[in-house]
GROMACS .gro file of C-alpha atoms in nm:
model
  234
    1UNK     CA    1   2.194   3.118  -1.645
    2UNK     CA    2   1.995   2.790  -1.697
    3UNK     CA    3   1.996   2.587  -1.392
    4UNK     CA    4   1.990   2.206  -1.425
    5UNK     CA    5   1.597   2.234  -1.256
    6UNK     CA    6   1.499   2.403  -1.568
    7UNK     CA    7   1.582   2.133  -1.756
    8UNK     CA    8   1.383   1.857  -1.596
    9UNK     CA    9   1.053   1.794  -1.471
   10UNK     CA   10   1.038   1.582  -1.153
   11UNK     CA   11   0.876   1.229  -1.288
   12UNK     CA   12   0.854   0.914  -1.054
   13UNK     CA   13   1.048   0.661  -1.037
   14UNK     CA   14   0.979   0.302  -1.185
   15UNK     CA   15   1.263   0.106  -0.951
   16UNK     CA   16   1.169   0.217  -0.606
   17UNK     CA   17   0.842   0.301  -0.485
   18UNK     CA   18   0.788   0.291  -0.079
   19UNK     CA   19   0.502   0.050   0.071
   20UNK     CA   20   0.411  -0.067   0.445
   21UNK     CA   21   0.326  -0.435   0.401
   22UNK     CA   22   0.331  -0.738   0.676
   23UNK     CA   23   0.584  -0.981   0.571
   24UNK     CA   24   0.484  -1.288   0.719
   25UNK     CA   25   0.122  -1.375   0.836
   26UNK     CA   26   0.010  -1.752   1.101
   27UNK     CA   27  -0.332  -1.764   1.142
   28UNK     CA   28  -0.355  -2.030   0.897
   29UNK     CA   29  -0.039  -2.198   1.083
   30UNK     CA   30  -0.260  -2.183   1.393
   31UNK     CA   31  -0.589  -2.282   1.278
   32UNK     CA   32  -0.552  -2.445   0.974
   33UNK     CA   33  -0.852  -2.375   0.702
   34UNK     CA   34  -1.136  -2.706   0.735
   35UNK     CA   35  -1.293  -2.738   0.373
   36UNK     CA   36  -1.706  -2.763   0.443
   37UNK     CA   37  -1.984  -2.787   0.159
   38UNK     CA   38  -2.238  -2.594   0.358
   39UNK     CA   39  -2.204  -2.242   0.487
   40UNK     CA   40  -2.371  -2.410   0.824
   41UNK     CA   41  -2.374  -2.731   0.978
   42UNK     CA   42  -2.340  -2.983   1.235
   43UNK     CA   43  -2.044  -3.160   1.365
   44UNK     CA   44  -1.990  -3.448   1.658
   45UNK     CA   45  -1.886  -3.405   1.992
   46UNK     CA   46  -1.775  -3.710   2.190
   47UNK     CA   47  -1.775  -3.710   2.545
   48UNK     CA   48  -1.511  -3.769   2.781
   49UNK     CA   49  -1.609  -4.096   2.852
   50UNK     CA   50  -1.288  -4.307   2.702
   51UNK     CA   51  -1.115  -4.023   2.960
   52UNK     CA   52  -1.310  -4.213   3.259
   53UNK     CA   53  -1.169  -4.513   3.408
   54UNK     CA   54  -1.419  -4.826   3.458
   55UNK     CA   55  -1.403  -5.130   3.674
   56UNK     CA   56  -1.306  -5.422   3.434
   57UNK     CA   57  -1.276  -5.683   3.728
   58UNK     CA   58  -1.502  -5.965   3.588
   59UNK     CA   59  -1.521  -6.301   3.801
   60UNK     CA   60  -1.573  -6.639   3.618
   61UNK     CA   61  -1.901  -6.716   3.485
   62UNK     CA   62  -1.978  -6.343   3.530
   63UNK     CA   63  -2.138  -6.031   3.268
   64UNK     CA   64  -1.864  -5.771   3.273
   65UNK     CA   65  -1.979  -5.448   3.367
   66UNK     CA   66  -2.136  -5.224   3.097
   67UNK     CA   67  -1.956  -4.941   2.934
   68UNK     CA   68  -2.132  -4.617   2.829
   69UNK     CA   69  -2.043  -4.352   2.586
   70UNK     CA   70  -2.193  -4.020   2.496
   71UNK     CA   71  -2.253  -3.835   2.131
   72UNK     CA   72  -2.356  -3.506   2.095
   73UNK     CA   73  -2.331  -3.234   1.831
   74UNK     CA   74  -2.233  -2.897   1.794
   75UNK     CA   75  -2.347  -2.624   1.506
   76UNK     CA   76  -2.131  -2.401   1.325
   77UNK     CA   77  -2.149  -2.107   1.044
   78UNK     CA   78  -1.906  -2.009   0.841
   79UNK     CA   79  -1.913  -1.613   0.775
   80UNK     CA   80  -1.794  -1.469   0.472
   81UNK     CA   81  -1.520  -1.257   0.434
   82UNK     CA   82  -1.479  -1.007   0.175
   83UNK     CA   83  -1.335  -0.639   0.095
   84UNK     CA   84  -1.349  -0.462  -0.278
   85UNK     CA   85  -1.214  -0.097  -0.379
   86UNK     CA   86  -1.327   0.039  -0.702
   87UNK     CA   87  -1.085   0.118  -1.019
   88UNK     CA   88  -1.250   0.345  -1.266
   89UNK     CA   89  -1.137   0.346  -1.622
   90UNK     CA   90  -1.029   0.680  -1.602
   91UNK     CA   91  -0.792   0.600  -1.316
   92UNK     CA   92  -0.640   0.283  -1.444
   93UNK     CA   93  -0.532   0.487  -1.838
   94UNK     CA   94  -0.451   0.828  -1.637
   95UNK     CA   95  -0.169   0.630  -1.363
   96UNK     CA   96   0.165   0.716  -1.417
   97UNK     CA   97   0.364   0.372  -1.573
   98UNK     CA   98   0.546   0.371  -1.207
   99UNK     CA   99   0.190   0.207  -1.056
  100UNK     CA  100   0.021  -0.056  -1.151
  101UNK     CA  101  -0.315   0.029  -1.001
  102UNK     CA  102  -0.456  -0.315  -1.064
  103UNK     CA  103  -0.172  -0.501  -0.907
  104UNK     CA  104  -0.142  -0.241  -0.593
  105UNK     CA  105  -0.544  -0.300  -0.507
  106UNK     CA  106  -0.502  -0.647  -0.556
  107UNK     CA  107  -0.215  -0.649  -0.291
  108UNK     CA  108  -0.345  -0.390  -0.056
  109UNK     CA  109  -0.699  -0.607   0.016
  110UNK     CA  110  -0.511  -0.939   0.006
  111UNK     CA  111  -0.270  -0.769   0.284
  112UNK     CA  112  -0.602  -0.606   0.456
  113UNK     CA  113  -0.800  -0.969   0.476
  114UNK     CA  114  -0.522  -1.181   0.568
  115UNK     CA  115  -0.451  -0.876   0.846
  116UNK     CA  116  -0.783  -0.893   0.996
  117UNK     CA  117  -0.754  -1.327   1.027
  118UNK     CA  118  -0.480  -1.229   1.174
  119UNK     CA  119  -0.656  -0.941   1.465
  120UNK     CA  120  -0.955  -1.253   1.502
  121UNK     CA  121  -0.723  -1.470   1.538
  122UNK     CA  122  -0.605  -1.315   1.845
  123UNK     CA  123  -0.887  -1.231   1.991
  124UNK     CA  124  -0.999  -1.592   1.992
  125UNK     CA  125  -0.731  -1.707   2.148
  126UNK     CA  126  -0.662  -1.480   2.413
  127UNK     CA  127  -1.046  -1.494   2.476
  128UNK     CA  128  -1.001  -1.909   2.523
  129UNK     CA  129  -0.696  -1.870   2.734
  130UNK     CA  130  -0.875  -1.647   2.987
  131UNK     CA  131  -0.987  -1.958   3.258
  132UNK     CA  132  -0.563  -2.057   3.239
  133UNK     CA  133  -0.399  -1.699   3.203
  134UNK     CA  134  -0.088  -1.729   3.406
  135UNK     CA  135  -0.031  -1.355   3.351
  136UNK     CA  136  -0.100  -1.312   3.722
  137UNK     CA  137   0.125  -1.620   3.880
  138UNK     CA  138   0.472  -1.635   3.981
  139UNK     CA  139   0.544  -1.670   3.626
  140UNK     CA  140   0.482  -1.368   3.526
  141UNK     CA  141   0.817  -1.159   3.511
  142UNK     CA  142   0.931  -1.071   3.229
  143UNK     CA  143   1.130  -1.412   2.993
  144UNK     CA  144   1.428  -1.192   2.941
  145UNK     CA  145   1.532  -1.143   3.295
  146UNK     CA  146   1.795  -1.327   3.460
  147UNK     CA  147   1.678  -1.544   3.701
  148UNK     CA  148   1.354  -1.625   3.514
  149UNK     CA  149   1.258  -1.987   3.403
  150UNK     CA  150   1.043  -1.954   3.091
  151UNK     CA  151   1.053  -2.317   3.058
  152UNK     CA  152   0.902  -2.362   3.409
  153UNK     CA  153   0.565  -2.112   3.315
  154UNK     CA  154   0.552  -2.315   2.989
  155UNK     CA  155   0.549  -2.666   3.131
  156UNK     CA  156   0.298  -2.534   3.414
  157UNK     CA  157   0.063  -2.429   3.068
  158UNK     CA  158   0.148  -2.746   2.891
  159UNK     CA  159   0.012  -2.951   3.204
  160UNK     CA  160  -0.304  -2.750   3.187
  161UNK     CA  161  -0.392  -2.862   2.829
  162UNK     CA  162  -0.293  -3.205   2.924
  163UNK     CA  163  -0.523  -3.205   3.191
  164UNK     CA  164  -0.812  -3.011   3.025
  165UNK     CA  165  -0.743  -3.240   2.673
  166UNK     CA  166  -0.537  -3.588   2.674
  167UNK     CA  167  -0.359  -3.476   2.442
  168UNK     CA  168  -0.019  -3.281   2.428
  169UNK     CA  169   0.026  -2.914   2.250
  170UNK     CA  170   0.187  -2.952   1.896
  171UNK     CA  171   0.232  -2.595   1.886
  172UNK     CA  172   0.318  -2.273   2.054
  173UNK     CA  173   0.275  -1.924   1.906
  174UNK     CA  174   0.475  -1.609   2.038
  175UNK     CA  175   0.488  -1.244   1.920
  176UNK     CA  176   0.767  -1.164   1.793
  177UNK     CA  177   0.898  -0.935   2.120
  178UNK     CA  178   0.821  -1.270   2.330
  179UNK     CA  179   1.009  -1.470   2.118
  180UNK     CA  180   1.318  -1.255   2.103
  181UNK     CA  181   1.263  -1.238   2.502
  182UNK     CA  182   1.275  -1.627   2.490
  183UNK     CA  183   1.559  -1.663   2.372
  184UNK     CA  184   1.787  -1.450   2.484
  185UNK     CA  185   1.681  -1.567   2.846
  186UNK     CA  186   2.027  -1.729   3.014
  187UNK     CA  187   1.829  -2.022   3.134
  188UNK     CA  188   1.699  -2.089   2.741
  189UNK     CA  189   2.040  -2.051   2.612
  190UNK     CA  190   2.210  -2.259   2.870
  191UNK     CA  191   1.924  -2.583   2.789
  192UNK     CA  192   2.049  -2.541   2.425
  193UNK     CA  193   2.399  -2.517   2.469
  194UNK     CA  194   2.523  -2.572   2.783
  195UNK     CA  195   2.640  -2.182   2.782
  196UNK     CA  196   2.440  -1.892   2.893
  197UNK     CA  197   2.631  -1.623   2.709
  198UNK     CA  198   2.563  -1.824   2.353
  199UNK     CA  199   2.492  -1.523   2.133
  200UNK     CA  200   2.092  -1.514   2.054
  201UNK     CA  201   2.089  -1.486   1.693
  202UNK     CA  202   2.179  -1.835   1.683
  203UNK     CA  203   1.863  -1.963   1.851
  204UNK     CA  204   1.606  -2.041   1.624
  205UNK     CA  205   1.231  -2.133   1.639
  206UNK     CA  206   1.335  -2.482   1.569
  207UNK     CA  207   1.574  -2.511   1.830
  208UNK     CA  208   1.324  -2.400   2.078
  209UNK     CA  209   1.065  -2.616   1.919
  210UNK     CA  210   1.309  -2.899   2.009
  211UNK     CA  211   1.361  -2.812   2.402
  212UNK     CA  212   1.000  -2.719   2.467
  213UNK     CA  213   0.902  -3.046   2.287
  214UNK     CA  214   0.700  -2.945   2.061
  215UNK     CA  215   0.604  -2.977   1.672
  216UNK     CA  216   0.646  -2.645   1.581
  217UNK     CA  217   0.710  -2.277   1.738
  218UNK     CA  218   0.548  -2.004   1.562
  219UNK     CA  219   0.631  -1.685   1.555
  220UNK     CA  220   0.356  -1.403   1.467
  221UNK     CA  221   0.495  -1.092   1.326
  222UNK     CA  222   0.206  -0.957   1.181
  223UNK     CA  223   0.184  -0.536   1.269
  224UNK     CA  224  -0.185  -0.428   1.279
  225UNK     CA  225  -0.217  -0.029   1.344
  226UNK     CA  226  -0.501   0.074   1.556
  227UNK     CA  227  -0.507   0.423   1.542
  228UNK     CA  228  -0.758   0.646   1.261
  229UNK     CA  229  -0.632   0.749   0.925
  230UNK     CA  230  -0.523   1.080   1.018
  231UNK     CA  231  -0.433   1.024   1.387
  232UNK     CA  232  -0.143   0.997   1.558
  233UNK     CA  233  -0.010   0.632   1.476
  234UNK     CA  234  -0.030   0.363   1.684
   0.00000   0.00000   0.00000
């Protein structure tokens, strides 16, 4: 008997194909790109001298006092960034018409550059937060348990950029886990609503945005794997 195997030989799909990509990538939300003609250069630094408050008390007939103001500069370089993979001839004609081995490079070092912007810029960040990390103060429990004022450890941060700035944050970036936390913390949901049992799903970035006064929440939900090509993952 001829089985229906016989009959066929196993060929691959062309309307499903299965790919690990990162949907949604904020370095450039966080540090937006700065367009410079040279590779290196200068830039100015002011001082914090319009921060300083000076005696204006001036009598009649008197000089006013003198006000003073500092310039410096500060260098910078600009690295470049690059990856390639090769595509022989023999590859590209011999692919099956599933892959498109031009597109599929193109996407998986797009995907692999805008991943490692992504790992940098996290370790700038957590590097520049190290003098304020309030991982160690009273507000350090976990956002998601009841009885815990996220609001309270974010104000307490805010204050420190006021003090170390003038200016007030525009933004505030959360992993994804830390954002879900947020959010589905009683004291969160009762500032939006006015009930503490409001289902999560219906609190969004820009709701939180909103109470925590800011311009924007972002929400970082890039995966980066650490572990070696033939290791466990991780």
């Amino acid at each position: 008997m001829i089985t229906p195997q016989q009959g066929h030989v196993d060929q691959a799909l062309t309307n499903v194909s299965v790919m690990y990509r990162n949907q949604q990538f904020v370095a450039e939300e966080v540090f937006p790109q700065l367009p410079v003609d040279k590779q290196s250069n200068k830039y100015y630094v002011y001082g914090l001298d319009n921060l300083r408050a000076d005696d204006d008390l001036r009598r009649p007939g008197a000089i006013s006092n003198e006000m003073q103001w500092n310039l410096s500069t500060g260098p910078y370089f600009a690295d470049g960034h690059a990856l390639h993979a090769w595509i022989p001839d023999e590859s590209r004609e011999n692919f099956d018409a599933a892959l498109n081995l031009d597109t599929d490079t193109t996407e998986q070092l797009t995907d692999k550059i805008f991943l490692q912007r992504e790992v940098v810029l996290e370790s700038v960040l957590a590097a520049a937060m190290s003098p304020t990390d309030l991982s160690g103060s009273a507000y350090a429990n976990a956002w998601d348990q009841t009885g815990v004022d996220p609001i309270a450890a974010i104000d307490s941060a805010k204050e420190s950029i006021v003090l170390a700035t003038g200016q007030m944050p525009n933004r505030m970036l959360l992993s994804r886990p830390v954002f879900r936390a947020l959010r589905n913390n009683p004291n969160v949901k009762n500032r939006i609503s006015g009930a503490a049992d409001l289902p999560a799903s219906l609190i969004t970035a820009a709701m939180l945005a909103e109470l925590l006064e800011v311009e924007q929440v972002i929400v970082g939900s890039a995966v980066n794997v650490t572990s070696k090509e033939g290791q466990t993952v991780a």
